[in-house]
XYZ file of C-alpha atoms in Angstrom:
706
model
C 162.887 108.147 73.145
C 163.560 109.667 69.700
C 163.059 113.347 69.008
C 160.265 113.779 66.516
C 161.834 116.882 65.067
C 164.755 114.783 63.792
C 162.665 111.961 62.510
C 161.203 112.641 59.034
C 159.072 109.973 57.365
C 157.478 109.755 54.006
C 153.880 108.440 53.950
C 154.170 105.029 52.367
C 150.964 103.437 51.105
C 151.185 99.729 51.640
C 148.578 97.854 49.614
C 147.290 101.142 48.269
C 144.179 99.533 46.826
C 142.646 99.855 50.314
C 143.060 103.648 50.417
C 140.252 105.678 48.848
C 140.003 109.334 48.055
C 137.848 110.029 51.172
C 140.521 108.379 53.312
C 143.173 110.651 51.826
C 140.946 113.690 52.437
C 140.405 112.709 56.081
C 144.109 112.113 56.621
C 144.882 115.578 55.362
C 142.957 117.000 58.328
C 146.052 116.210 60.386
C 149.237 117.297 58.762
C 151.742 115.149 60.545
C 153.909 112.062 60.293
C 152.859 108.445 59.745
C 153.769 106.289 62.798
C 151.715 103.300 61.732
C 154.777 101.117 60.938
C 155.890 101.469 64.527
C 152.656 100.310 66.138
C 151.570 97.513 63.821
C 148.998 99.342 61.747
C 150.720 98.574 58.424
C 150.681 94.843 59.220
C 146.966 94.574 58.331
C 147.040 96.537 55.144
C 147.361 100.208 54.631
C 146.005 101.569 57.913
C 147.513 104.698 59.305
C 148.369 106.511 62.489
C 149.036 110.120 61.690
C 150.239 112.542 64.453
C 151.554 116.062 64.503
C 153.416 118.144 67.052
C 154.836 114.996 68.492
C 157.144 115.666 71.350
C 158.518 112.151 71.842
C 157.948 108.687 70.410
C 159.230 105.138 70.575
C 158.155 101.732 69.342
C 154.970 101.780 71.482
C 154.022 105.299 72.544
C 153.689 108.921 71.591
C 153.883 112.091 73.632
C 152.092 114.978 71.924
C 152.662 118.599 72.798
C 149.953 121.174 73.356
C 148.015 121.943 70.173
C 149.022 118.585 68.697
C 146.719 115.845 67.577
C 146.632 112.265 66.242
C 144.444 110.179 64.027
C 144.258 106.418 63.649
C 142.038 103.626 62.472
C 141.783 100.370 64.305
C 141.792 96.982 62.565
C 138.509 96.107 60.809
C 137.030 99.581 61.549
C 135.814 101.935 58.842
C 136.076 105.219 60.708
C 139.111 106.969 62.083
C 139.545 108.013 65.663
C 140.797 111.566 66.113
C 142.338 113.015 69.310
C 142.796 116.745 69.049
C 142.462 119.831 71.261
C 145.098 118.330 73.575
C 147.074 119.893 76.367
C 150.812 119.370 76.631
C 152.315 116.004 77.366
C 149.370 114.001 76.062
C 150.412 110.357 76.074
C 149.161 107.525 73.883
C 150.283 103.906 73.840
C 149.449 101.387 71.059
C 149.762 97.638 70.651
C 148.999 95.694 67.530
C 147.168 98.627 66.013
C 145.013 99.354 69.073
C 145.107 102.104 71.660
C 145.788 100.448 75.007
C 146.788 103.423 77.190
C 146.118 107.128 77.123
C 146.704 110.053 79.534
C 145.696 113.486 78.338
C 143.867 116.666 79.204
C 141.295 118.295 76.971
C 142.416 121.707 75.723
C 140.495 125.018 75.697
C 140.070 125.406 71.896
C 136.467 124.113 72.163
C 133.890 124.054 74.981
C 133.707 120.340 74.492
C 135.538 117.789 72.314
C 134.534 114.390 71.068
C 136.734 111.388 71.620
C 136.129 107.732 70.616
C 137.209 105.341 73.384
C 136.276 101.681 73.446
C 132.818 101.357 71.902
C 131.586 104.888 72.729
C 132.006 108.462 71.692
C 132.462 110.861 74.642
C 131.833 114.587 74.519
C 134.077 116.020 77.233
C 134.433 119.608 78.512
C 137.685 121.517 78.470
C 139.964 120.613 81.314
C 138.794 116.981 81.517
C 141.574 114.532 82.339
C 141.296 111.142 80.579
C 143.274 108.133 81.746
C 142.997 104.809 79.864
C 144.889 101.857 81.342
C 144.317 98.109 81.819
C 141.122 98.399 79.758
C 139.661 100.826 82.304
C 138.792 104.424 81.588
C 138.837 107.168 84.210
C 137.632 110.651 83.302
C 138.191 113.463 85.766
C 135.685 116.193 85.218
C 136.565 119.800 86.251
C 134.395 121.768 88.657
C 131.108 123.203 87.323
C 131.355 121.206 84.093
C 128.687 119.173 82.300
C 128.776 115.806 80.577
C 126.264 114.082 78.328
C 125.442 110.452 77.814
C 128.190 108.699 75.759
C 127.060 107.740 72.251
C 127.448 104.084 71.280
C 129.483 103.538 68.078
C 128.761 99.997 67.095
C 126.222 97.769 68.929
C 127.872 94.626 67.635
C 131.408 95.559 68.495
C 133.157 93.464 71.196
C 135.717 96.044 72.044
C 134.150 97.192 75.322
C 135.985 98.560 78.278
C 135.930 96.792 81.671
C 135.091 99.954 83.537
C 134.334 103.613 82.842
C 134.502 106.042 85.778
C 133.722 109.765 85.955
C 135.512 111.510 88.804
C 134.552 114.865 90.336
C 133.122 116.401 93.454
C 130.103 117.615 91.491
C 129.217 116.506 87.976
C 126.254 117.713 86.021
C 124.699 115.162 83.624
C 122.904 116.799 80.797
C 120.254 114.567 79.217
C 118.223 116.328 76.494
C 118.818 119.651 78.255
C 117.522 118.259 81.529
C 120.229 118.479 84.184
C 120.986 116.009 86.975
C 123.738 116.715 89.475
C 125.956 113.977 90.894
C 127.638 114.876 94.161
C 130.468 112.724 95.426
C 130.484 111.749 99.082
C 133.509 110.582 101.018
C 133.201 107.398 103.113
C 136.088 105.713 104.836
C 138.473 108.012 102.945
C 137.098 106.760 99.648
C 135.465 109.254 97.333
C 132.339 107.992 95.602
C 132.267 108.098 91.805
C 129.913 108.102 88.848
C 130.215 105.058 86.553
C 129.139 104.242 83.002
C 128.283 100.758 81.972
C 129.489 100.561 78.369
C 127.759 97.231 77.877
C 124.326 98.421 78.937
C 124.887 102.041 77.969
C 123.802 103.559 81.268
C 125.237 105.575 84.130
C 125.258 104.001 87.600
C 126.569 104.747 91.095
C 127.688 102.633 94.007
C 127.360 105.550 96.382
C 126.832 109.205 96.067
C 124.170 111.869 95.733
C 122.212 112.287 92.517
C 119.499 114.935 92.163
C 119.594 115.399 96.012
C 119.065 111.670 96.618
C 121.777 110.009 98.698
C 122.211 106.566 97.219
C 123.588 103.482 98.978
C 125.220 105.149 102.024
C 122.919 103.693 104.627
C 124.885 102.085 107.414
C 124.307 100.452 110.725
C 125.394 102.052 113.976
C 128.423 99.753 114.150
C 129.608 100.940 110.711
C 128.558 97.879 108.768
C 127.005 98.845 105.423
C 123.939 97.358 103.894
C 121.801 98.045 100.836
C 125.167 98.538 99.046
C 124.177 97.801 95.417
C 124.946 99.316 92.042
C 122.102 101.691 91.265
C 121.523 102.537 87.587
C 120.455 106.046 86.627
C 117.778 105.798 83.958
C 116.091 108.690 82.122
C 112.522 108.371 80.842
C 112.707 104.559 80.679
C 109.392 102.742 80.698
C 108.548 100.340 83.462
C 109.230 97.302 81.247
C 112.545 98.735 80.020
C 113.733 99.457 83.532
C 112.794 96.008 84.787
C 114.406 94.281 81.823
C 117.723 95.810 82.826
C 117.983 93.260 85.653
C 119.580 95.826 87.968
C 118.578 98.093 90.796
C 117.625 101.496 89.321
C 116.252 104.994 89.653
C 114.212 106.358 86.756
C 114.151 110.156 86.429
C 111.044 111.355 84.653
C 109.917 114.962 84.858
C 109.555 117.234 87.877
C 106.433 115.394 88.950
C 107.583 111.799 88.914
C 110.424 109.565 89.908
C 110.683 105.772 90.075
C 112.984 103.200 91.624
C 113.117 99.431 91.602
C 115.008 96.206 91.947
C 115.311 92.889 90.108
C 113.525 89.692 91.059
C 114.714 88.451 94.454
C 117.007 91.450 94.864
C 117.114 94.829 96.629
C 117.927 98.350 95.649
C 120.317 100.629 97.465
C 118.872 102.828 100.152
C 117.570 106.127 98.779
C 117.650 108.992 101.259
C 115.841 112.084 99.900
C 117.732 115.192 100.980
C 116.475 118.771 101.474
C 116.298 120.469 98.086
C 115.113 117.457 96.187
C 112.047 118.276 94.147
C 111.455 115.503 91.578
C 108.300 113.567 92.464
C 108.263 114.960 96.042
C 109.339 118.224 97.584
C 111.793 117.767 100.519
C 112.224 120.613 103.028
C 114.787 120.932 105.762
C 112.482 119.284 108.322
C 111.261 116.380 106.153
C 112.551 112.843 106.392
C 112.119 110.243 103.601
C 114.080 107.035 103.183
C 112.981 104.377 100.675
C 114.155 101.065 99.310
C 112.803 98.727 96.612
C 112.804 94.969 96.427
C 113.264 92.167 98.949
C 115.602 89.196 99.081
C 112.765 87.352 100.719
C 110.390 87.547 97.733
C 110.806 86.213 94.248
C 109.350 89.405 92.723
C 110.777 92.287 90.863
C 109.878 95.745 92.096
C 108.889 99.029 90.449
C 107.958 101.960 92.713
C 106.933 105.412 91.616
C 106.581 108.643 93.644
C 104.403 111.279 92.040
C 103.415 114.855 92.757
C 99.749 115.536 91.947
C 98.131 118.886 91.689
C 95.781 119.433 94.650
C 96.506 115.928 95.990
C 99.035 114.412 98.247
C 102.024 112.499 96.858
C 101.305 109.021 95.539
C 103.608 106.060 96.103
C 102.553 103.361 93.683
C 104.393 100.088 94.372
C 104.350 96.996 92.124
C 106.258 94.502 94.223
C 108.289 94.759 97.433
C 109.220 98.180 98.896
C 109.980 100.024 102.124
C 109.098 103.668 102.984
C 110.219 105.518 106.107
C 108.995 109.066 106.509
C 108.992 111.084 109.748
C 108.047 108.651 112.502
C 106.052 106.342 110.252
C 106.783 103.460 107.903
C 105.087 101.115 105.443
C 106.677 98.118 103.808
C 105.765 95.108 101.705
C 108.741 92.815 101.924
C 107.573 89.414 103.093
C 104.239 88.945 101.307
C 102.125 91.298 103.375
C 101.930 94.981 104.168
C 103.256 96.175 107.468
C 102.862 99.747 108.660
C 103.013 101.823 111.813
C 105.177 104.133 113.835
C 108.916 103.612 114.159
C 111.974 105.407 115.486
C 114.714 105.000 112.835
C 117.341 105.030 115.519
C 115.787 102.014 117.172
C 116.419 99.906 114.055
C 120.195 100.091 114.531
C 120.701 102.524 111.629
C 123.555 104.987 112.009
C 122.705 108.125 113.973
C 123.212 110.357 110.969
C 119.951 108.975 109.617
C 118.051 109.533 112.914
C 114.744 111.178 112.157
C 113.874 112.481 115.628
C 111.742 115.602 115.223
C 111.494 115.237 111.461
C 108.128 115.528 109.720
C 106.252 112.854 107.831
C 105.409 113.632 104.228
C 101.798 113.014 103.303
C 101.685 109.900 101.082
C 99.011 107.752 99.565
C 100.620 104.300 99.222
C 99.064 101.986 96.699
C 100.719 98.580 97.001
C 100.182 95.885 94.361
C 102.018 92.834 93.168
C 104.409 93.044 90.248
C 101.481 92.584 87.801
C 99.610 95.526 89.293
C 96.974 93.384 91.079
C 95.851 93.421 94.692
C 97.960 90.805 96.404
C 96.969 88.123 98.858
C 98.308 89.042 102.324
C 98.996 86.496 104.968
C 99.661 86.444 108.699
C 100.675 83.470 110.853
C 99.582 83.653 114.467
C 102.696 82.858 116.552
C 100.606 81.357 119.306
C 98.399 79.067 117.326
C 100.511 78.636 114.231
C 97.396 79.254 112.140
C 97.873 81.269 108.950
C 95.249 83.811 107.963
C 95.071 85.065 104.398
C 93.060 87.893 102.872
C 92.997 89.982 99.695
C 94.714 93.287 100.254
C 92.749 95.873 98.313
C 93.343 98.923 100.498
C 95.508 102.002 100.084
C 97.600 103.054 103.040
C 97.938 106.712 104.017
C 100.891 108.211 105.869
C 99.899 111.680 106.881
C 100.332 114.357 109.525
C 97.169 113.061 111.216
C 98.577 109.557 111.439
C 98.632 106.374 109.402
C 95.514 104.559 108.250
C 94.194 102.259 105.522
C 91.241 103.053 103.305
C 89.565 101.441 100.327
C 90.645 102.815 96.954
C 87.202 104.262 96.170
C 87.672 106.659 99.143
C 90.825 108.193 97.694
C 88.875 111.174 96.385
C 88.782 112.343 99.985
C 92.020 111.152 101.515
C 94.387 112.106 98.720
C 93.372 115.724 98.681
C 95.913 118.203 100.081
C 93.009 120.489 101.230
C 91.582 117.754 103.422
C 94.662 117.789 105.695
C 94.512 121.598 105.909
C 91.062 121.501 107.486
C 90.697 121.981 111.202
C 89.771 118.927 113.190
C 86.226 120.192 113.664
C 85.741 121.039 109.999
C 87.170 117.654 109.046
C 84.520 115.962 111.107
C 81.870 118.178 109.593
C 83.116 117.279 106.109
C 82.572 113.548 106.843
C 79.096 114.314 108.136
C 78.420 116.100 104.879
C 79.883 113.166 102.981
C 77.521 110.793 104.782
C 74.513 113.007 103.924
C 75.439 114.019 100.353
C 78.597 112.457 98.951
C 78.498 114.407 95.677
C 78.255 117.742 97.492
C 81.199 116.833 99.753
C 83.404 115.549 96.918
C 82.722 118.780 95.003
C 83.601 120.859 98.044
C 86.919 119.210 98.628
C 88.189 120.371 95.245
C 87.634 124.030 96.269
C 90.267 126.369 97.856
C 90.757 125.796 101.582
C 89.238 129.144 102.544
C 86.033 128.316 100.700
C 85.943 124.861 102.299
C 86.336 126.312 105.793
C 83.632 128.893 105.212
C 81.167 126.312 103.981
C 81.878 123.880 106.821
C 81.895 126.552 109.491
C 78.244 127.244 108.664
C 77.289 123.641 108.052
C 74.504 122.266 110.223
C 73.890 118.555 110.189
C 70.355 117.208 110.246
C 69.094 113.760 109.329
C 65.463 114.750 108.784
C 66.058 115.088 105.060
C 67.451 111.587 104.900
C 64.519 109.820 106.535
C 61.987 108.072 104.312
C 58.636 109.264 105.634
C 55.228 107.785 104.936
C 52.334 110.206 104.750
C 49.772 109.509 107.452
C 46.584 111.470 107.326
C 46.409 115.196 106.782
C 49.552 117.205 107.416
C 47.583 120.389 107.781
C 48.394 123.176 110.182
C 47.705 122.556 113.847
C 47.764 124.949 116.780
C 49.645 122.411 118.887
C 51.075 118.906 118.856
C 48.080 117.880 120.958
C 45.704 118.948 118.184
C 47.920 117.097 115.717
C 47.700 113.888 117.677
C 43.946 114.239 118.109
C 43.490 114.719 114.350
C 45.420 111.560 113.587
C 43.749 109.339 116.177
C 40.098 109.634 115.035
C 39.523 112.698 117.229
C 40.120 111.087 120.590
C 42.736 110.864 123.321
C 43.805 108.063 125.537
C 41.420 108.355 128.523
C 44.267 107.837 131.038
C 46.628 110.478 129.680
C 45.481 113.406 131.768
C 45.679 111.632 135.079
C 48.483 111.716 137.636
C 50.243 108.653 136.167
C 50.391 109.694 132.493
C 51.614 112.599 130.315
C 49.281 114.123 127.771
C 50.004 112.764 124.233
C 51.917 109.662 125.249
C 49.169 107.107 125.113
C 47.625 108.602 122.012
C 50.934 108.180 120.207
C 50.951 104.498 121.164
C 47.493 104.172 119.657
C 48.552 105.814 116.423
C 51.732 103.668 116.261
C 49.622 100.573 116.744
C 47.319 101.485 113.889
C 50.280 102.150 111.559
C 51.912 98.850 112.562
C 48.774 96.750 112.231
C 46.924 98.375 109.341
C 49.538 100.042 107.124
C 52.925 98.304 107.570
C 53.674 95.172 105.458
C 53.276 91.705 107.072
C 55.635 88.814 106.781
C 55.811 85.520 108.745
C 58.198 86.004 111.647
C 57.898 82.895 113.743
C 55.688 79.887 114.514
C 53.892 79.449 117.839
C 52.392 76.011 117.757
C 49.951 75.875 114.807
C 49.795 79.660 114.715
C 52.079 81.707 112.355
C 52.925 85.052 113.806
C 52.912 87.826 111.156
C 54.705 91.052 111.467
C 58.315 91.954 110.742
C 57.647 95.719 110.417
C 57.027 98.484 112.910
C 55.615 102.010 112.522
C 55.934 105.279 114.365
C 54.143 108.593 114.185
C 56.328 111.747 114.300
C 53.696 114.529 114.094
C 52.638 116.695 111.177
C 51.292 113.776 109.202
C 54.645 112.013 108.973
C 55.159 108.365 109.894
C 58.129 106.040 109.504
C 57.843 102.277 108.751
C 60.887 100.101 109.377
C 61.645 96.472 108.933
C 62.576 94.766 112.184
C 66.245 93.585 112.394
C 66.889 89.895 113.107
C 67.813 90.325 116.777
C 65.863 90.092 120.022
C 66.129 91.720 123.411
C 68.630 89.149 124.617
C 71.064 90.793 122.186
C 70.051 94.316 123.132
C 70.349 93.928 126.889
C 74.163 93.597 126.551
C 74.168 97.227 125.426
C 71.466 98.482 127.869
C 73.045 100.475 130.695
C 72.524 99.000 134.163
C 70.645 102.171 135.200
C 67.973 101.329 132.554
C 67.479 97.694 133.350
C 64.497 98.325 135.604
C 62.643 100.859 133.436
C 59.064 99.958 132.486
C 59.540 100.349 128.707
C 62.528 98.026 128.785
C 60.762 95.429 130.926
C 57.754 95.469 128.606
C 59.940 95.048 125.551
C 61.769 92.205 127.205
C 58.408 90.463 127.610
C 55.587 90.741 125.091
C 57.759 92.561 122.600
C 60.832 90.350 122.916
C 61.001 89.577 119.196
C 60.264 93.098 118.042
C 63.303 95.079 119.125
C 62.063 98.288 117.519
C 59.368 98.388 120.197
C 61.715 100.697 122.075
C 61.101 103.312 119.373
C 57.367 102.981 119.964
C 58.104 104.078 123.507
C 60.602 106.742 122.402
C 58.167 108.429 119.965
C 55.465 108.291 122.669
C 57.672 109.993 125.281
C 58.980 112.480 122.742
C 55.509 113.451 121.445
C 54.360 113.639 125.037
C 57.229 115.935 125.949
C 56.477 118.245 122.953
C 52.855 118.496 124.083
C 53.962 119.105 127.658
C 56.417 121.861 126.695
C 53.847 123.602 124.538
C 51.068 123.491 127.112
C 53.243 123.811 130.210
C 52.025 120.432 131.495
C 53.800 117.826 133.559
C 57.070 116.208 132.537
C 57.147 113.402 130.018
C 58.895 110.859 132.287
C 61.595 108.520 131.013
C 62.261 110.475 127.779
C 66.017 110.549 128.327
C 66.086 106.918 129.366
C 64.162 105.718 126.290
C 66.490 107.806 124.048
C 69.549 106.090 125.563
C 67.914 102.680 125.128
C 67.191 103.348 121.439
C 70.850 104.125 120.811
C 71.742 100.843 122.455
C 69.426 99.080 119.979
C 71.503 100.628 117.155
C 74.731 99.321 118.646
C 73.260 95.815 118.991
C 71.891 95.762 115.401
C 75.308 96.836 113.989
C 77.039 94.016 115.881
C 74.494 91.160 115.589
C 72.748 91.653 112.253
C 75.324 92.877 109.774
C 73.227 91.795 106.773
C 70.436 94.131 107.907
C 72.872 96.858 108.925
C 74.495 96.880 105.478
C 71.217 96.679 103.565
C 68.899 99.450 102.360
C 66.689 98.636 105.413
C 69.671 99.204 107.598
C 70.341 102.602 106.014
C 66.684 103.570 106.621
C 67.064 102.446 110.262
C 70.271 104.481 110.775
C 68.750 107.655 109.374
C 65.671 107.285 111.562
C 67.747 106.585 114.659
C 69.695 109.833 114.086
C 66.627 111.928 113.382
C 64.659 110.500 116.236
C 67.640 111.233 118.523
C 67.704 114.866 117.282
C 64.009 115.496 117.929
C 64.031 113.647 121.266
C 67.092 115.530 122.491
C 65.484 118.846 121.616
C 62.398 117.939 123.663
C 64.574 116.611 126.464
C 66.631 119.789 126.748
C 63.517 121.969 126.916
C 62.054 119.723 129.682
C 65.265 119.830 131.713
C 65.368 123.633 131.516
C 61.686 124.083 132.373
C 61.497 121.674 135.282
C 65.007 121.613 136.731
C 66.763 124.705 135.424
C 69.411 122.466 133.756
C 71.046 124.043 130.792
C 71.768 122.313 127.464
C 75.171 120.873 128.372
C 73.901 119.358 131.583
C 70.869 117.875 129.856
C 73.092 116.209 127.252
C 75.447 114.963 129.969
C 72.556 113.045 131.550
C 72.099 111.059 128.348
C 75.819 110.406 128.045
C 75.886 108.924 131.529
C 73.263 106.397 130.399
C 75.414 105.150 127.513
C 78.119 102.552 127.796
C 81.497 103.654 126.210
C 80.963 101.033 123.520
C 77.674 102.637 122.592
C 79.276 106.063 122.573
C 81.941 104.801 120.167
C 79.218 103.237 117.998
C 77.489 106.595 117.687
C 80.724 108.393 116.738
C 81.643 105.678 114.259
C 78.250 105.736 112.617
C 77.360 109.392 112.557
C 80.737 111.201 112.949
C 82.210 113.097 115.837
C 80.843 116.422 114.806
C 77.185 115.243 114.723
C 77.714 113.370 118.011
C 79.139 116.489 119.669
C 76.388 118.751 118.283
C 73.514 116.469 119.217
C 74.708 114.537 122.212
C 77.471 116.798 123.589
C 80.416 114.362 123.618
């Protein structure tokens, strides 16, 4: 090496017509010697390499001492590249007018210094160590330092580096004053690194932790790694921009949203959300969340967002394939259909460090669509028959602390509310009862603070009377007793057999009134043909006291359907036997009996007369009718007529149970719980489930006691 202090050169302008005043002014910024003739700059016409404080030099390289600097301009480039604020022994090597190697440390004269390397300008903090060799750039970042996104110099320039790597245990990336922390992790004695793709202009990682998301370190128990893909770190990219990248990616939006995805037919790295992460979803010490985008089994790209929403649970919105593990639950769409359920991560063969035993599930609403945002067609092939079933998947899946379940999108106003999951089990059931009665009232309530919700639901009493469509029958008036009421609505007379030993007062009279409503007031439609005679009917009517009647259309079932739901203990009762005979094609006949027994019991309780026999049995039979209608006549069940029937069934059960309890107390000394238990014992489990399913558990418990 030659000593620079003994080597004086005069700046020689070769082909001076290429040197302008502005060039001379820029050159004067560095007062040093011209080394361009040594490194080939002068061969293409008046280009310069100026350096000062040069410690050593030879035909290819310079070593610059602390405080020194250099400036050069590459062939066919208009702007100079300046390297200043250098620490001692900064090394630069040139070939044919190009910088091919460098090894230097940024000095402390500035907080950050700009350097042009390859096709980008890098702003680097003091203490950064830059190594350029074999067309690869390694930048070691000191502890607690920040970097920004490199700035592209010339989009058309071909001079790009093969690899750019940032090295450091913890590197803060500052993007428009928003900070993202990369944490290096050590696997198999290899420290993970942060990369910059100087073709695409984006940061990416192979492994590591970014913003408290561990990327690509998922491994099987035997140590084999999978989901090991480059993951690009994008900032505020749109969905289309991210997908056009053709790489696996994470998009960092604001504190409320994060996205990840994969290219068509590909997969993303595993993303393990660590405690302390807060973007899109809050992760506490006892939460477990592991996600992945894409599927190598589907020719679809994937774009998945996770969003925080004020007052609502987190939303996972997936266009294309995805997998979500949280707590003990999972949901995935990777083979053309959604799969969900409960899983133990350890049972999948994943390394024990990912085991989620005892970890909590995060409440998620998962909206899965195809890559165009449409509901996809799901398919399932029965392994036994080989038959493939397909259906349109238009449900949202919910992973919550009360389990996983699917619901239609229009019900999200309930299930995506944070407050809903804070309700007690009892108040949750009451809420659904309220929703069935008055959906607007319930949807308004669920937006209120949890204390207000609990107070309202604690005092909420369910009654179906307000939902029943009554028909006025005669004068409502004011009667001294139910007996006087019945007399007034039956032309002033009673059934002559009612007051004898075989009948209860009011029962037969109710039958007479019901008959009149059915025959004289209810509509008539042809129901069947018996020889040349057309039987008219199709509607039934029932009197419920106080001038109120109900007229219902008959469902399209008969007693052969109902008897499958009739408890064996009821099969010999007179009302059932009569219905199975003359009234076989009018299944609502059982309600004729129920209203007669109920009205009779009300009269009996008021006048302290004999028991209205078979009230409890007829109530149980009427509920069996409801279960049969739901199963065998879905068109009726889902129609306005079906809604009228359901409301009447509930109200008639309420009033009949009230009369039944009073009878049991008066005649047998049986309290309310025991009276209700008698009815429960007359209902098959399937009928009990029907009642809970239709009216909600809170109503069922309040009215029927189970």
